[in-house]
Amino acid sequence: MEKDQSKRAAAAAFMGTTIEFYDFYVYATAAALVLGHVFFPTTDPVTGTLAAFATFAVGFIARPLAGLIFGHLGDKLGRKNMLLFTMILMGIATTGIGLIPSYASIGIWAPILLIVLRFLQGISVGGEWGGAVLMASEHAPSHKKTFFASFAQLGSPAGLILCLLVFKAVTSLDEADFLSWGWRIPFLLSFVLMAVGFIIRFGVKESPEFAQAKAQAETVKYPLKNLFKYYWPHVIFAGLAITIGSAGFFFTNTFMITYVTQYLGIERQTILSALFWVTVLQFLTMPLFALWAEKIGAARFLVGIAVVCLIVPYPMFMLVETKNILLITLGITLAVVSLSALYAVVAGFMANAFPTEVRYSGISVSYQFIAALAGGTTPIIGTLLAKNYAGEWLPLAYLFTFLSAMSLVGILGVNYLQRKNKVAENTAALSNEEITQ
């Protein structure tokens, strides 16, 4: 029975994060393609794009707040209830964006409503991720926790694939139809997806590790207080560890849409098609990377792949600059597969850094703060670099390398703390044994 729950929890984590990230990527893609025109029409194209990306960043500003709130509640009240709430919130926020009248219709209220609903999107995804990872990993057998945790990570490429399919359909409309109503369709589909995700999640039992901790009165009254008092180094290093896994996707899947369309003259449909096939490959390879990491050790695997991420942006941009769509696709594939390998494994690695009573808080705060600092600003920084260094790609590659270096430092830090804790636990166990004898 527990084995069935393990599989069901992994499936629910996958479906839930797929829907959450679909909603998040829908906004990101729309920000790159159309939101500047609809909600900031008085500006020039580049400034309009920056304004749209600024509203994109608002969602990331909300995510640390959500990590604090939902992490605390998840460690006190359980993982499942938090996940049901975030699912409903995301569906309402995304559907609402699809219903906002344009700037031409209601003036300044249009961008104001956009910002409010974008903030609610950020709250939702900020509370979602940690719970989804833990429901999958805490239901999993002890020797499969990294692999099962990767199912929550699979929601990112799956959500992007769904997003790209829908946008591929709506961008094939006449330009006037796309700008007036076609762009709204991906947002409105969220309501249907929310209903499906809620039903799937409702059937999964609470995490057995949390249930056991609660039954044995091992939960704590103030999880956040304990987290920052005893585990603040773990929070910092765990956050750094996932940097390229978070920010890298918005570099390749959001900023690169703007870069190749505005600076290389590639058609929107062309780059969306390329990103679709890149993401399919990402989706197929992530479970394989998780299994590989399970065999050789998560820390060893992550250090190696972080080093690869340091190097990979240079061949990527060399291939992108050819303006050949096949070579552009190959270049982006190199980067995406590398950073997605890290992303697939790092969730379980982070979860193991924290004890059960502060685990939801620990991984949520770690991830969401770095997502706000690095993920939300990456498209803006990339756009500014591209504008100020027109025709030069090296500054953009350096940005990718810097984000990868942050991950490498974080992985090494978490590994050091885990080894230190293990030595301390073994020493305490030996001391207790001597006392008993």
Coordinates of C-alpha atoms in Angstrom, one line a residue:
M1 CA 0.0 0.0 0.0
E2 CA 2.8 2.4 0.9
K3 CA 4.5 1.5 -2.4
D4 CA 1.4 2.6 -4.2
Q5 CA 1.3 5.8 -2.2
S6 CA 5.0 6.4 -3.1
K7 CA 4.1 6.2 -6.8
R8 CA 1.0 8.2 -6.4
A9 CA 2.8 10.9 -4.5
A10 CA 5.5 11.2 -7.2
A11 CA 2.8 11.4 -9.9
A12 CA 0.9 14.0 -7.9
A13 CA 4.1 16.0 -7.4
F14 CA 4.8 15.8 -11.1
M15 CA 1.2 16.8 -12.2
G16 CA 1.0 19.6 -9.6
T17 CA 4.3 21.2 -10.5
T18 CA 3.6 20.8 -14.2
I19 CA 0.4 22.9 -13.8
E20 CA 2.1 25.5 -11.5
F21 CA 5.1 25.9 -13.8
Y22 CA 2.8 26.0 -16.9
D23 CA 1.1 29.0 -15.4
F24 CA 4.5 30.6 -14.5
Y25 CA 6.0 30.0 -17.9
V26 CA 2.9 31.2 -19.7
Y27 CA 3.5 34.6 -18.0
A28 CA 7.2 34.5 -18.8
T29 CA 6.6 33.7 -22.5
A30 CA 3.8 36.3 -22.8
A31 CA 6.1 38.9 -21.2
A32 CA 8.7 38.2 -23.9
L33 CA 6.2 38.3 -26.8
V34 CA 3.1 40.5 -26.1
L35 CA 2.6 41.9 -22.6
G36 CA 4.7 45.0 -23.3
H37 CA 2.4 45.8 -26.3
V38 CA -0.9 45.2 -24.4
F39 CA -0.1 46.8 -21.1
F40 CA 2.7 49.3 -21.8
P41 CA 1.9 50.5 -25.3
T42 CA 3.3 54.0 -25.0
T43 CA 6.9 52.9 -24.8
D44 CA 9.4 51.8 -27.5
P45 CA 9.7 48.0 -28.0
V46 CA 12.8 47.4 -25.8
T47 CA 11.5 49.6 -23.0
G48 CA 8.1 47.8 -23.2
T49 CA 9.9 44.5 -23.0
L50 CA 11.8 45.6 -19.9
A51 CA 8.5 46.9 -18.3
A52 CA 6.9 43.5 -19.0
F53 CA 10.0 41.7 -17.5
A54 CA 9.7 44.0 -14.5
T55 CA 6.2 42.7 -13.8
F56 CA 7.7 39.2 -14.4
A57 CA 10.1 39.9 -11.6
V58 CA 7.3 40.9 -9.3
G59 CA 6.3 37.2 -9.1
F60 CA 9.8 36.5 -7.9
I61 CA 9.6 39.2 -5.2
A62 CA 6.6 37.4 -3.8
R63 CA 8.3 34.0 -3.8
P64 CA 10.5 34.5 -0.7
L65 CA 7.5 35.7 1.3
A66 CA 5.6 32.6 0.2
G67 CA 8.6 30.4 1.1
L68 CA 8.5 31.8 4.6
I69 CA 4.8 31.5 5.1
F70 CA 4.1 28.2 3.5
G71 CA 7.4 26.6 4.7
H72 CA 6.4 27.5 8.3
L73 CA 2.8 26.3 7.9
G74 CA 4.0 23.2 6.1
D75 CA 6.3 22.2 8.9
K76 CA 3.5 22.9 11.5
L77 CA 0.3 21.7 9.7
G78 CA 1.5 19.3 7.0
R79 CA 2.6 19.3 3.4
K80 CA -0.7 18.2 1.7
N81 CA -3.0 21.1 2.8
M82 CA -0.5 23.7 1.6
L83 CA -0.3 22.1 -1.8
L84 CA -4.0 22.1 -2.3
F85 CA -4.2 25.8 -1.4
T86 CA -1.4 26.8 -3.7
M87 CA -3.0 24.9 -6.6
I88 CA -6.3 26.9 -6.2
L89 CA -4.4 30.2 -5.8
M90 CA -2.3 29.8 -9.0
G91 CA -5.4 28.8 -11.1
I92 CA -7.3 31.9 -9.9
A93 CA -4.4 34.2 -10.5
T94 CA -3.5 33.0 -14.0
T95 CA -7.1 32.8 -15.2
G96 CA -7.5 36.4 -13.9
I97 CA -4.6 37.6 -16.0
G98 CA -6.3 36.3 -19.1
L99 CA -9.3 38.4 -18.2
I100 CA -7.6 41.8 -17.6
P101 CA -8.7 44.4 -20.1
S102 CA -5.9 46.1 -22.1
Y103 CA -4.3 49.5 -21.3
A104 CA -6.3 50.9 -24.2
S105 CA -9.5 49.9 -22.4
I106 CA -9.0 50.8 -18.8
G107 CA -5.7 52.7 -18.7
I108 CA -3.4 52.5 -15.7
W109 CA -5.7 49.9 -14.0
A110 CA -4.6 47.3 -16.5
P111 CA -0.9 47.2 -15.4
I112 CA -1.9 47.5 -11.8
L113 CA -4.2 44.5 -12.0
L114 CA -1.4 42.7 -13.9
I115 CA 1.1 43.3 -11.1
V116 CA -1.4 42.2 -8.4
L117 CA -2.2 38.9 -10.1
R118 CA 1.4 38.3 -10.9
F119 CA 2.2 38.8 -7.2
L120 CA -0.4 36.1 -6.4
Q121 CA 1.3 33.8 -9.0
G122 CA 4.5 34.3 -7.2
I123 CA 3.0 33.5 -3.8
S124 CA 1.5 30.3 -5.2
V125 CA 4.6 28.9 -6.9
G126 CA 6.7 30.0 -3.9
G127 CA 4.7 27.9 -1.6
E128 CA 4.3 25.0 -4.0
W129 CA 7.7 23.8 -4.8
G130 CA 9.0 22.8 -1.4
G131 CA 5.8 20.9 -0.5
A132 CA 5.8 19.0 -3.9
V133 CA 9.5 18.0 -3.5
L134 CA 8.8 16.7 0.1
M135 CA 5.6 14.8 -0.7
A136 CA 7.6 12.9 -3.4
S137 CA 10.8 12.4 -1.4
E138 CA 9.3 11.7 2.0
H139 CA 6.9 9.1 0.5
A140 CA 9.8 7.4 -1.3
P141 CA 11.9 4.4 -0.3
S142 CA 15.1 5.4 1.5
H143 CA 17.3 4.4 -1.5
K144 CA 15.2 6.2 -4.1
K145 CA 14.7 9.7 -2.5
T146 CA 16.8 11.6 -5.0
F147 CA 15.0 9.9 -7.9
F148 CA 11.5 10.4 -6.6
A149 CA 12.2 14.0 -5.7
S150 CA 13.2 14.6 -9.4
F151 CA 9.5 14.0 -10.3
A152 CA 8.6 17.3 -8.8
Q153 CA 11.4 18.9 -10.9
L154 CA 10.0 17.3 -14.0
G155 CA 7.1 19.6 -13.7
S156 CA 9.3 22.5 -14.9
P157 CA 10.0 21.1 -18.4
A158 CA 6.6 19.5 -18.7
G159 CA 4.9 22.8 -17.9
L160 CA 7.1 24.6 -20.4
I161 CA 6.3 22.0 -23.1
L162 CA 2.6 22.5 -22.5
C163 CA 3.1 26.3 -22.5
L164 CA 5.1 26.2 -25.8
L165 CA 2.5 24.0 -27.5
V166 CA -0.3 26.4 -26.5
F167 CA 1.7 29.5 -27.6
K168 CA 2.7 27.8 -30.8
A169 CA -1.0 27.5 -31.6
V170 CA -2.0 31.0 -30.6
T171 CA 1.0 32.7 -32.4
S172 CA -0.1 31.1 -35.6
L173 CA -3.1 33.4 -35.5
D174 CA -3.2 36.6 -37.5
E175 CA -1.0 39.2 -35.7
A176 CA -4.0 41.4 -34.9
D177 CA -6.0 38.5 -33.4
F178 CA -3.0 37.3 -31.4
L179 CA -2.5 40.8 -29.9
S180 CA -6.2 41.4 -29.2
W181 CA -7.4 38.0 -27.8
G182 CA -5.2 35.1 -28.8
W183 CA -2.6 35.7 -26.1
R184 CA -5.3 35.3 -23.5
I185 CA -6.1 31.6 -24.3
P186 CA -3.0 30.1 -22.5
F187 CA -4.0 32.0 -19.3
L188 CA -7.7 30.9 -19.5
L189 CA -6.7 27.3 -19.9
S190 CA -5.3 27.4 -16.4
F191 CA -8.7 27.0 -14.8
V192 CA -9.2 23.6 -16.3
L193 CA -5.7 22.5 -15.4
M194 CA -6.3 23.7 -11.8
A195 CA -9.4 21.4 -11.4
V196 CA -7.5 18.4 -12.7
G197 CA -4.5 19.0 -10.4
F198 CA -6.7 19.5 -7.4
I199 CA -8.4 16.2 -7.9
I200 CA -5.1 14.3 -8.3
R201 CA -3.5 15.9 -5.2
F202 CA -6.6 15.4 -3.0
G203 CA -6.1 11.6 -3.2
V204 CA -2.6 11.5 -1.8
K205 CA -2.0 10.9 1.9
E206 CA 0.1 13.2 4.1
S207 CA 3.9 12.7 4.0
P208 CA 4.7 9.6 6.3
E209 CA 7.8 11.4 7.7
F210 CA 5.8 14.4 8.7
A211 CA 3.0 12.2 10.1
Q212 CA 5.5 10.3 12.2
A213 CA 7.1 13.4 13.5
K214 CA 3.8 14.8 14.5
A215 CA 2.7 11.6 16.1
Q216 CA 5.9 11.5 18.1
A217 CA 5.6 15.2 19.0
E218 CA 8.8 16.0 17.2
T219 CA 7.4 18.9 15.3
V220 CA 8.4 22.3 16.6
K221 CA 6.3 25.3 17.5
Y222 CA 8.3 27.9 15.5
P223 CA 9.9 26.1 12.6
L224 CA 11.3 29.4 11.0
K225 CA 12.8 30.4 14.3
N226 CA 14.6 27.1 14.6
L227 CA 15.6 27.2 11.0
F228 CA 17.4 30.6 11.2
K229 CA 18.8 29.8 14.7
Y230 CA 20.4 26.5 14.0
Y231 CA 20.5 26.0 10.2
W232 CA 21.2 29.4 8.6
P233 CA 24.4 28.2 6.9
H234 CA 22.4 25.3 5.3
V235 CA 19.9 27.9 4.0
I236 CA 22.6 30.0 2.4
F237 CA 24.4 27.1 0.7
A238 CA 21.3 25.3 -0.3
G239 CA 20.0 28.4 -2.0
L240 CA 23.3 29.0 -3.8
A241 CA 23.3 25.3 -4.9
I242 CA 20.1 25.7 -7.0
T243 CA 21.0 29.1 -8.6
I244 CA 21.7 28.0 -12.1
G245 CA 18.9 25.5 -11.9
S246 CA 16.5 28.3 -11.3
A247 CA 18.0 31.3 -13.1
G248 CA 19.3 29.3 -16.0
F249 CA 15.9 28.3 -17.3
F250 CA 14.8 31.9 -17.5
F251 CA 18.0 32.7 -19.3
T252 CA 17.5 30.1 -21.9
N253 CA 13.7 30.0 -22.1
T254 CA 12.7 33.6 -21.5
F255 CA 15.6 35.9 -22.2
M256 CA 16.8 34.0 -25.3
I257 CA 13.3 34.4 -27.0
T258 CA 13.8 38.1 -26.8
Y259 CA 17.5 37.9 -27.8
V260 CA 17.1 35.9 -30.9
T261 CA 14.0 37.7 -32.1
Q262 CA 15.1 41.3 -31.5
Y263 CA 18.9 41.0 -32.2
L264 CA 19.2 38.1 -34.6
G265 CA 16.0 38.5 -36.6
I266 CA 14.7 35.0 -35.9
E267 CA 10.9 34.6 -36.2
R268 CA 8.9 33.9 -33.0
Q269 CA 7.4 30.7 -34.3
T270 CA 10.9 29.4 -35.2
I271 CA 12.5 30.0 -31.8
L272 CA 9.4 28.6 -30.0
S273 CA 9.7 25.4 -32.1
A274 CA 13.3 25.1 -31.3
L275 CA 12.7 25.6 -27.6
F276 CA 9.9 23.0 -27.7
W277 CA 12.3 20.3 -28.9
V278 CA 15.0 21.3 -26.5
T279 CA 12.5 21.0 -23.6
V280 CA 11.3 17.6 -24.8
L281 CA 14.9 16.4 -24.6
Q282 CA 15.3 18.0 -21.2
F283 CA 12.2 16.2 -20.0
L284 CA 13.4 12.8 -21.2
T285 CA 16.9 13.1 -19.8
M286 CA 16.1 14.5 -16.3
P287 CA 15.0 11.1 -14.8
L288 CA 18.1 9.4 -16.3
F289 CA 20.3 12.0 -14.6
A290 CA 18.5 11.4 -11.3
L291 CA 19.1 7.7 -11.6
W292 CA 22.8 8.2 -12.4
A293 CA 23.2 10.5 -9.4
E294 CA 21.5 7.9 -7.2
K295 CA 24.2 5.4 -8.2
I296 CA 27.3 7.6 -7.9
G297 CA 26.2 9.9 -5.1
A298 CA 24.3 13.2 -5.5
A299 CA 27.1 15.4 -4.3
R300 CA 29.7 13.9 -6.7
F301 CA 27.3 14.2 -9.6
L302 CA 26.3 17.8 -8.8
V303 CA 29.9 19.0 -8.5
G304 CA 30.7 17.5 -11.9
I305 CA 27.6 19.0 -13.7
A306 CA 28.2 22.4 -12.1
V307 CA 31.6 22.5 -13.6
V308 CA 30.1 21.7 -17.0
C309 CA 27.6 24.6 -16.6
L310 CA 30.6 27.0 -16.1
I311 CA 31.8 26.2 -19.6
V312 CA 28.7 25.5 -21.6
P313 CA 27.4 29.1 -22.4
Y314 CA 30.4 29.7 -24.7
P315 CA 29.7 27.0 -27.2
M316 CA 26.0 27.8 -26.9
F317 CA 26.5 31.4 -28.0
M318 CA 28.9 30.5 -30.7
L319 CA 26.2 28.2 -32.2
V320 CA 23.4 30.8 -31.6
E321 CA 25.3 33.5 -33.4
T322 CA 25.4 31.5 -36.6
K323 CA 21.6 32.3 -37.0
N324 CA 21.1 28.8 -38.3
I325 CA 18.1 27.4 -36.5
L326 CA 19.5 23.9 -36.3
L327 CA 22.7 25.1 -34.7
I328 CA 20.8 27.5 -32.5
T329 CA 18.7 24.6 -31.2
L330 CA 21.9 22.5 -30.6
G331 CA 23.5 25.4 -28.7
I332 CA 20.5 25.9 -26.4
T333 CA 20.2 22.2 -26.0
L334 CA 23.8 22.0 -24.6
A335 CA 23.0 24.6 -22.0
V336 CA 19.5 23.4 -21.1
V337 CA 20.5 19.7 -20.7
S338 CA 23.4 20.6 -18.5
L339 CA 21.5 22.9 -16.1
S340 CA 18.5 20.6 -16.1
A341 CA 20.7 17.7 -15.0
L342 CA 21.7 19.8 -11.9
Y343 CA 18.0 20.8 -11.4
A344 CA 16.8 17.2 -11.5
V345 CA 19.1 16.1 -8.7
V346 CA 19.5 19.2 -6.5
A347 CA 16.0 19.1 -4.9
G348 CA 16.6 15.8 -3.1
F349 CA 20.1 17.0 -2.2
M350 CA 18.7 20.1 -0.6
A351 CA 16.0 18.2 1.2
N352 CA 18.6 15.9 2.8
A353 CA 20.3 19.0 4.2
F354 CA 17.5 19.7 6.7
P355 CA 15.8 17.6 9.5
T356 CA 12.1 16.8 9.1
E357 CA 10.9 19.5 11.5
V358 CA 12.3 22.4 9.5
R359 CA 12.6 20.7 6.1
Y360 CA 9.7 22.5 4.3
S361 CA 10.9 25.8 5.6
G362 CA 14.5 25.1 4.8
I363 CA 14.2 24.1 1.2
S364 CA 11.4 26.7 0.5
V365 CA 13.3 29.7 1.9
S366 CA 16.6 28.5 0.3
Y367 CA 15.0 28.1 -3.2
Q368 CA 12.6 31.1 -3.2
F369 CA 15.1 33.7 -2.0
I370 CA 17.7 32.7 -4.7
A371 CA 14.8 32.5 -7.3
A372 CA 13.9 36.1 -6.4
L373 CA 17.5 37.4 -6.4
A374 CA 18.8 35.5 -9.5
G375 CA 15.8 34.0 -11.4
G376 CA 13.6 37.1 -11.5
T377 CA 16.4 39.5 -12.5
T378 CA 18.2 37.3 -15.1
P379 CA 15.9 38.3 -18.0
I380 CA 16.2 42.0 -17.1
I381 CA 20.0 41.8 -16.7
G382 CA 20.3 39.9 -20.0
T383 CA 18.2 42.4 -21.8
L384 CA 20.3 45.3 -20.5
L385 CA 23.5 43.6 -21.4
A386 CA 22.3 42.8 -24.9
K387 CA 21.2 46.4 -25.3
N388 CA 24.5 47.9 -24.0
Y389 CA 26.8 45.4 -25.7
A390 CA 24.9 45.1 -29.0
G391 CA 26.6 42.4 -31.2
E392 CA 28.7 41.1 -28.3
W393 CA 27.7 37.8 -26.6
L394 CA 30.6 37.4 -24.1
P395 CA 29.0 39.5 -21.4
L396 CA 25.9 37.3 -21.6
A397 CA 28.1 34.1 -21.4
Y398 CA 29.9 35.6 -18.4
L399 CA 26.5 36.1 -16.7
F400 CA 25.7 32.4 -17.2
T401 CA 29.1 31.3 -15.9
F402 CA 28.7 33.5 -12.8
L403 CA 25.3 31.9 -12.0
S404 CA 26.9 28.4 -12.4
A405 CA 29.8 29.4 -10.1
M406 CA 27.3 30.3 -7.4
S407 CA 25.8 26.8 -7.7
L408 CA 29.2 25.1 -7.4
V409 CA 29.9 27.0 -4.2
G410 CA 26.6 26.1 -2.8
I411 CA 26.9 22.4 -3.6
L412 CA 30.3 22.2 -2.0
G413 CA 29.0 24.1 1.1
V414 CA 26.0 21.8 1.5
N415 CA 28.2 18.7 1.1
Y416 CA 30.6 20.0 3.7
L417 CA 27.8 20.7 6.2
Q418 CA 26.3 17.2 5.6
R419 CA 29.6 15.5 6.2
K420 CA 30.2 17.6 9.4
N421 CA 26.7 16.7 10.7
K422 CA 27.3 13.0 10.0
V423 CA 30.6 13.1 11.9
A424 CA 28.9 14.8 14.8
E425 CA 26.1 12.3 14.8
N426 CA 28.5 9.3 14.8
T427 CA 30.5 10.9 17.6
A428 CA 27.4 11.4 19.7
A429 CA 26.3 7.8 19.0
L430 CA 29.7 6.4 20.1
S431 CA 29.6 8.6 23.3
N432 CA 26.1 7.2 24.1
E433 CA 27.3 3.7 23.6
E434 CA 30.2 4.2 25.9
I435 CA 27.9 5.6 28.6
T436 CA 25.6 2.6 28.2
Q437 CA 28.5 0.2 28.6

